[in-house]
Structure formats: C-alpha cells, structure tokens
Backbone as JSON, one array per atom type, in Angstrom:
{
  "sequence": "QNIMSFWEDYLYTGNTESIENFYDLLPEKLTVNLSGASWNDTLKLIDYNNSNNLVDWPAGERDGYQFSNYNTVINAFNYKAALDLASMAEVLGRDDEAAEYRAFAADLKEGINDLYNEETGTIVDGRDASGNLLTHSAQHANFVPLAAGAITDQDKIDS",
  "N": [[117.01, 109.14, 97.16], [119.25, 108.22, 98.3], [119.14, 105.47, 98.61], [119.34, 104.53, 95.98], [121.9, 105.41, 95.41], [123.5, 103.82, 97.11], [123.06, 101.33, 95.93], [124.11, 101.74, 93.35], [126.78, 102.17, 94.04], [127.48, 99.61, 94.94], [127.1, 98.19, 92.51], [129.09, 99.34, 90.96], [131.47, 98.85, 92.41], [131.33, 96.24, 93.37], [131.63, 95.59, 95.96], [130.29, 94.56, 98.97], [130.27, 95.73, 101.43], [129.28, 98.34, 102.17], [126.47, 98.1, 101.73], [125.95, 96.0, 103.47], [126.55, 97.19, 105.94], [124.78, 99.38, 106.07], [122.25, 98.72, 105.19], [119.99, 98.16, 106.87], [119.2, 100.68, 107.64], [118.31, 101.9, 105.38], [115.59, 101.38, 104.37], [113.94, 103.23, 105.71], [114.37, 105.49, 104.29], [112.74, 105.47, 102.1], [110.17, 107.36, 100.7], [107.58, 106.85, 101.52], [107.84, 106.25, 104.14], [108.31, 108.6, 105.44], [107.46, 111.25, 107.71], [104.17, 112.36, 107.57], [103.66, 111.32, 105.08], [101.8, 108.83, 103.27], [100.55, 105.59, 102.29], [98.41, 104.9, 99.59], [96.26, 102.5, 99.01], [94.32, 102.06, 97.1], [94.86, 103.8, 94.93], [97.43, 103.08, 94.53], [99.7, 104.59, 95.05], [102.01, 106.83, 96.65], [100.98, 109.13, 99.01], [101.95, 112.29, 99.58], [100.98, 114.29, 101.06], [101.35, 116.69, 100.01], [103.56, 117.91, 101.13], [106.1, 116.95, 101.26], [107.59, 117.47, 99.0], [110.45, 117.63, 97.75], [112.27, 119.52, 95.71], [114.71, 120.4, 93.41], [114.77, 121.69, 91.05], [115.4, 124.44, 89.03], [113.21, 127.26, 89.15], [112.51, 128.3, 86.63], [112.78, 126.11, 85.01], [110.9, 124.16, 85.37], [108.83, 123.45, 83.78], [106.18, 124.08, 84.21], [105.31, 122.24, 86.08], [102.93, 120.7, 88.13], [102.67, 120.57, 91.47], [101.61, 118.16, 93.82], [99.6, 116.09, 96.02], [99.88, 113.39, 95.24], [102.49, 112.91, 93.76], [103.96, 112.48, 90.7], [106.73, 112.32, 89.95], [108.12, 111.92, 92.41], [106.95, 109.53, 93.23], [107.9, 107.9, 91.17], [110.69, 107.94, 91.66], [110.62, 106.58, 94.08], [109.71, 104.11, 93.22], [111.96, 103.16, 91.76], [113.82, 103.17, 93.86], [112.7, 101.24, 95.57], [112.98, 98.94, 93.98], [115.78, 98.83, 93.92], [116.32, 98.44, 96.65], [115.22, 95.9, 96.9], [116.98, 94.46, 95.28], [119.36, 94.79, 96.75], [118.6, 93.45, 99.08], [118.41, 90.86, 98.07], [121.13, 90.36, 97.43], [122.11, 90.27, 99.99], [120.95, 88.01, 100.91], [118.38, 88.14, 101.93], [115.71, 87.15, 101.19], [112.89, 87.2, 101.65], [112.41, 89.89, 102.31], [113.26, 91.05, 99.95], [111.27, 90.15, 98.2], [109.07, 91.51, 99.27], [109.76, 94.22, 98.74], [109.86, 94.15, 95.96], [107.18, 93.6, 95.38], [106.0, 95.92, 96.4], [107.16, 97.79, 94.66], [106.02, 96.9, 92.26], [103.33, 97.54, 92.71], [103.55, 100.35, 92.87], [104.39, 100.85, 90.25], [102.1, 100.16, 88.84], [100.34, 102.14, 89.79], [101.65, 104.43, 88.83], [101.52, 104.03, 86.07], [98.81, 104.32, 85.77], [98.57, 107.0, 85.66], [98.65, 107.85, 83.14], [97.59, 109.77, 80.44], [95.39, 109.21, 78.06], [94.37, 110.81, 76.02], [96.29, 112.81, 75.52], [98.58, 111.35, 75.35], [100.53, 111.31, 77.3], [102.13, 111.23, 80.55], [100.56, 112.45, 83.43], [101.18, 115.09, 85.85], [100.51, 114.18, 88.36], [98.2, 113.31, 91.0], [95.46, 114.96, 92.59], [94.62, 115.89, 96.03], [92.23, 114.56, 96.41], [92.49, 112.42, 94.79], [92.02, 112.74, 92.12], [93.0, 112.87, 88.69], [95.53, 115.09, 87.64], [95.67, 117.66, 85.13], [97.85, 118.63, 83.79], [100.93, 117.89, 82.11], [104.05, 117.77, 82.66], [107.42, 117.74, 81.36], [109.09, 116.45, 83.19], [107.39, 114.69, 84.55], [107.16, 112.76, 82.72], [109.73, 111.91, 81.74], [111.13, 111.09, 84.06], [109.7, 108.83, 85.27], [110.0, 107.13, 83.04], [112.81, 106.89, 82.83], [113.26, 105.65, 85.26], [112.28, 103.18, 84.79], [109.65, 102.62, 85.15], [107.7, 102.89, 83.24], [106.66, 100.88, 80.86], [104.99, 100.12, 78.87], [104.68, 99.76, 75.51], [103.08, 101.35, 73.83], [102.91, 103.7, 75.27], [105.56, 104.52, 75.36], [106.1, 105.0, 72.68], [104.5, 107.17, 72.14]],
  "CA": [[118.09, 108.86, 96.26], [120.3, 107.52, 99.04], [119.03, 104.04, 98.32], [119.88, 104.31, 94.64], [123.35, 105.63, 95.48], [124.12, 102.63, 97.69], [123.01, 100.26, 94.94], [125.08, 102.07, 92.3], [128.11, 101.93, 94.6], [127.7, 98.17, 94.89], [127.26, 97.78, 91.11], [130.38, 99.85, 90.47], [132.62, 98.28, 93.12], [131.18, 94.83, 93.71], [131.89, 95.47, 97.38], [129.03, 94.53, 99.71], [130.46, 96.29, 102.77], [128.36, 99.46, 102.43], [125.08, 97.66, 101.9], [125.9, 95.21, 104.7], [126.59, 98.09, 107.1], [123.74, 100.41, 106.1], [120.99, 98.23, 104.65], [118.87, 98.26, 107.81], [118.79, 102.08, 107.75], [117.84, 102.4, 104.08], [114.14, 101.4, 104.14], [113.29, 104.44, 106.22], [114.58, 106.55, 103.31], [111.62, 105.49, 101.16], [109.32, 108.49, 101.06], [106.37, 106.37, 102.19], [108.15, 106.17, 105.57], [108.5, 109.94, 105.99], [106.35, 111.84, 108.44], [103.21, 113.06, 106.72], [103.39, 110.55, 103.87], [101.03, 107.61, 103.51], [100.29, 104.75, 101.14], [97.02, 104.8, 99.18], [96.17, 101.18, 98.4], [93.43, 102.12, 95.94], [95.57, 104.45, 93.82], [98.77, 102.47, 94.47], [100.65, 105.69, 95.03], [102.31, 107.43, 97.94], [100.42, 110.47, 99.23], [102.94, 113.09, 100.31], [100.28, 115.37, 101.73], [101.9, 117.86, 99.34], [104.49, 118.59, 102.03], [107.43, 116.36, 101.15], [108.03, 117.63, 97.63], [111.78, 118.22, 97.67], [112.56, 119.75, 94.3], [115.8, 121.35, 93.22], [114.73, 122.21, 89.69], [115.21, 125.91, 89.01], [111.81, 127.61, 88.86], [112.32, 128.5, 85.2], [112.94, 124.84, 84.29], [109.94, 123.2, 85.93], [107.86, 123.14, 82.73], [104.84, 124.22, 84.74], [104.97, 121.06, 86.89], [101.96, 120.94, 89.19], [102.96, 119.77, 92.65], [100.37, 117.64, 94.36], [99.75, 115.03, 97.01], [100.36, 112.17, 94.58], [103.48, 113.48, 92.85], [104.47, 111.46, 89.77], [108.19, 112.21, 90.0], [108.56, 111.31, 93.67], [106.54, 108.12, 93.19], [108.81, 107.2, 90.27], [111.93, 107.73, 92.39], [110.39, 105.53, 95.07], [109.66, 102.85, 92.47], [113.35, 102.74, 91.51], [114.45, 102.89, 95.15], [112.18, 99.96, 96.06], [113.66, 97.88, 93.21], [117.17, 98.76, 94.38], [116.29, 97.78, 97.95], [114.99, 94.48, 96.65], [118.25, 93.9, 94.78], [120.29, 94.71, 97.88], [118.13, 92.37, 99.96], [118.82, 89.6, 97.44], [122.58, 90.22, 97.61], [122.34, 89.95, 101.4], [120.25, 86.76, 101.24], [117.12, 88.44, 102.62], [114.77, 86.93, 100.1], [111.54, 87.64, 102.0], [112.38, 91.34, 102.19], [113.35, 91.34, 98.52], [109.94, 89.93, 97.62], [108.2, 92.61, 99.73], [110.09, 95.44, 98.01], [109.46, 93.97, 94.56], [105.72, 93.74, 95.34], [105.73, 97.35, 96.58], [107.53, 98.44, 93.39], [105.01, 96.54, 91.25], [102.15, 98.36, 92.98], [103.87, 101.72, 92.45], [104.41, 100.88, 88.79], [100.71, 100.17, 88.41], [99.82, 103.47, 90.08], [102.28, 105.4, 87.92], [100.97, 103.83, 84.73], [97.44, 104.85, 85.78], [98.66, 108.46, 85.48], [98.73, 108.07, 81.7], [96.46, 110.47, 79.83], [95.27, 108.66, 76.7], [94.1, 111.89, 75.06], [97.52, 113.54, 75.19], [99.69, 110.42, 75.2], [101.55, 111.68, 78.27], [101.88, 111.0, 81.97], [100.26, 113.71, 84.1], [102.07, 115.43, 86.97], [100.1, 113.48, 89.57], [96.79, 113.35, 91.39], [95.22, 115.91, 93.68], [94.37, 115.29, 97.34], [91.06, 113.67, 96.3], [92.84, 111.31, 93.91], [91.7, 113.06, 90.73], [94.14, 113.13, 87.83], [95.82, 116.45, 87.22], [95.58, 117.76, 83.67], [99.13, 119.06, 83.23], [101.95, 116.86, 81.9], [105.38, 118.35, 82.48], [108.44, 116.8, 80.88], [109.6, 115.69, 84.33], [106.43, 113.64, 84.85], [107.28, 111.75, 81.69], [111.04, 111.29, 81.6], [111.61, 110.44, 85.29], [109.19, 107.45, 85.32], [110.58, 106.35, 81.96], [114.2, 106.59, 83.21], [113.23, 104.73, 86.41], [111.8, 101.87, 84.33], [108.27, 102.42, 85.57], [106.83, 102.94, 82.07], [107.15, 99.87, 79.92], [104.0, 99.89, 77.83], [105.24, 100.26, 74.25], [102.24, 102.42, 73.32], [103.26, 104.92, 75.99], [106.91, 104.92, 74.97], [106.06, 105.47, 71.31], [103.66, 108.36, 72.0]],
  "C": [[119.26, 108.19, 96.97], [120.32, 106.04, 98.69], [119.66, 103.73, 96.97], [121.39, 104.49, 94.62], [124.07, 104.42, 96.07], [124.15, 101.49, 96.68], [124.03, 100.51, 93.82], [126.51, 101.85, 92.78], [128.44, 100.44, 94.55], [127.92, 97.7, 93.44], [128.62, 98.18, 90.56], [131.56, 99.12, 91.1], [132.54, 96.78, 93.33], [131.4, 94.55, 95.19], [130.57, 95.56, 98.14], [129.12, 95.23, 101.06], [129.46, 97.41, 103.08], [126.93, 98.98, 102.62], [124.94, 96.75, 103.13], [125.8, 96.11, 105.92], [125.38, 99.01, 107.2], [122.36, 99.94, 105.64], [119.81, 98.45, 105.6], [118.38, 99.69, 107.99], [118.1, 102.59, 106.48], [116.32, 102.39, 103.89], [113.44, 102.65, 104.66], [113.5, 105.63, 105.29], [113.51, 106.56, 102.22], [110.66, 106.58, 101.61], [108.07, 108.05, 101.79], [106.6, 106.3, 103.7], [108.4, 107.53, 106.21], [107.26, 110.4, 106.74], [105.45, 112.61, 107.48], [102.88, 112.32, 105.44], [102.58, 109.3, 104.23], [100.78, 106.88, 102.19], [98.79, 104.73, 100.85], [96.89, 103.5, 98.39], [95.26, 101.15, 97.17], [94.15, 102.69, 94.73], [96.93, 103.83, 93.56], [99.85, 103.53, 94.27], [100.89, 106.18, 96.45], [101.72, 108.84, 97.96], [101.4, 111.23, 100.11], [102.31, 114.21, 101.09], [100.8, 116.72, 101.23], [102.9, 118.63, 100.22], [105.92, 118.07, 101.91], [107.98, 116.44, 99.73], [109.36, 118.36, 97.58], [112.16, 118.31, 96.2], [113.69, 120.75, 94.19], [115.87, 121.84, 91.77], [114.6, 123.73, 89.78], [113.79, 126.24, 88.55], [111.55, 127.76, 87.37], [112.43, 127.23, 84.37], [111.99, 123.76, 84.79], [108.85, 122.82, 84.93], [106.43, 123.19, 83.25], [104.38, 123.07, 85.62], [104.03, 121.45, 88.02], [102.27, 120.0, 90.36], [101.65, 119.38, 93.32], [100.65, 116.58, 95.41], [100.36, 113.77, 96.4], [101.27, 112.59, 93.44], [104.09, 112.37, 92.0], [105.97, 111.25, 89.91], [108.65, 111.52, 91.27], [108.13, 109.86, 93.74], [107.46, 107.31, 92.28], [110.17, 106.95, 90.93], [111.77, 106.62, 93.43], [110.26, 104.16, 94.42], [111.08, 102.31, 92.27], [114.05, 102.38, 92.81], [113.98, 101.55, 95.71], [112.81, 98.79, 95.3], [115.11, 97.72, 93.67], [117.27, 98.13, 95.76], [116.09, 96.28, 97.8], [116.27, 93.81, 96.16], [119.28, 93.77, 95.89], [119.9, 93.59, 98.83], [118.53, 91.01, 99.39], [120.3, 89.34, 97.61], [122.89, 89.77, 99.03], [121.63, 88.67, 101.83], [118.96, 86.97, 102.01], [115.98, 88.36, 101.61], [113.35, 87.37, 100.4], [111.4, 89.15, 101.86], [112.46, 91.75, 100.72], [111.98, 91.21, 97.86], [108.98, 91.06, 98.03], [108.48, 93.89, 98.94], [109.72, 95.33, 96.53], [107.94, 94.11, 94.41], [105.32, 95.21, 95.5], [106.03, 98.1, 95.29], [106.49, 98.13, 92.31], [103.72, 97.34, 91.45], [102.38, 99.8, 92.54], [103.84, 101.84, 90.93], [102.99, 100.93, 88.24], [100.1, 101.56, 88.62], [100.37, 104.52, 89.14], [101.71, 105.25, 86.51], [99.52, 104.29, 84.64], [97.41, 106.37, 85.66], [98.75, 108.83, 84.0], [97.45, 108.71, 81.2], [96.38, 110.03, 78.37], [95.06, 109.74, 75.65], [95.38, 112.57, 74.6], [98.69, 112.61, 74.94], [100.84, 110.72, 76.15], [101.14, 111.24, 79.68], [101.62, 112.35, 82.62], [101.17, 113.89, 85.32], [101.7, 114.73, 88.27], [98.6, 113.48, 89.75], [96.63, 114.35, 92.52], [94.9, 115.16, 94.97], [93.18, 114.33, 97.32], [91.32, 112.47, 95.4], [92.51, 111.55, 92.45], [92.98, 113.33, 89.94], [94.3, 114.62, 87.57], [95.76, 116.49, 85.7], [96.92, 118.08, 83.02], [100.12, 117.89, 83.15], [103.29, 117.53, 81.62], [106.34, 117.28, 81.95], [108.93, 115.9, 82.0], [108.7, 114.49, 84.66], [106.52, 112.51, 83.84], [108.66, 111.11, 81.66], [111.54, 110.63, 82.88], [111.02, 109.03, 85.42], [109.78, 106.56, 84.22], [112.01, 105.95, 82.31], [114.25, 105.6, 84.37], [112.77, 103.33, 86.01], [110.36, 101.6, 84.7], [107.28, 102.43, 84.41], [107.38, 101.95, 81.05], [106.16, 99.57, 78.8], [104.47, 100.53, 76.53], [104.42, 101.4, 73.67], [102.6, 103.75, 73.99], [104.63, 105.42, 75.58], [106.91, 105.52, 73.57], [105.31, 106.78, 71.15], [104.43, 109.63, 71.9]]
}
C-alpha cells in the first residue's frame, strides 16, 4: 500500500518531489519481490507461499476468508500498485518501466479474473498451493478486486 500512498499524494498535491525521491525504492514493495513470494506465469498470480498474508481484518469480520498461496486480495492490491507504479514511471519519463508495470498489471488482472466462479457469480478467495481454485468466496475477495479496477467484465459486476 506504500506505492498507492505515494501515487495518491502526487494526485492530491501535484508535487513530484516524493515520487522523484522514492520511486527507485518502491518496486521492492510489490509483494512479488518479498522473500518467499514468487510469480506463477501459468496462473498469472503471485504465490505468497501462504506466508506473506498480512491481514488486519478483525477475525469476526473476515467472512470466512480462506487464506492461501494465491490470495485474491493481495493479488488485487498488487494489481493496483503495479498500475500506480506505471503512472509514476510515466510522470518521471521512464516509459520503458511504465510499460513493464502495465504489462505486469495486465497479467495480474487476467489471473484475478480467472478466479471467477461461474456457478456462484463470485470471485473465490484464491487458489491453493497446487493452483486449484478454492470454493469459498468472501466479500473481501469480491470488493477488493472490484475497487482496485481488476474486475471489469460487466457480467461479473452485474452478478
């Protein structure tokens, strides 16, 4: 969320000083760059090895969310963060880096949309370590990707 905060600061102030000073440190904040996390090119999702699930939702408000290696919520946050990094790169004139982050975000979006359960009309909480879809669909798994802009298929939004 650090990445998103820097972008929001720029949008609010129009001042590029913060992103100029800290941009080079921000890419390591993407969860894919954390120890224990890895990119799965087939699923187009970040595998957190079920160890980097930082959640501050009170236990009674988790809606039964099933934490897993391929966590829908964390992938959705990374989707938004990658788009914000791309926007910052564009502001700084780093067009090649912007293109890389936009391509990464597009892959994440594809992976997130593949978490859609047609039977229930919802996004599931993620995938297990083997890449199998989980069966549970917590509210968080649905509203976070939607708020991040990762779900744009009208059929999914209307469900």
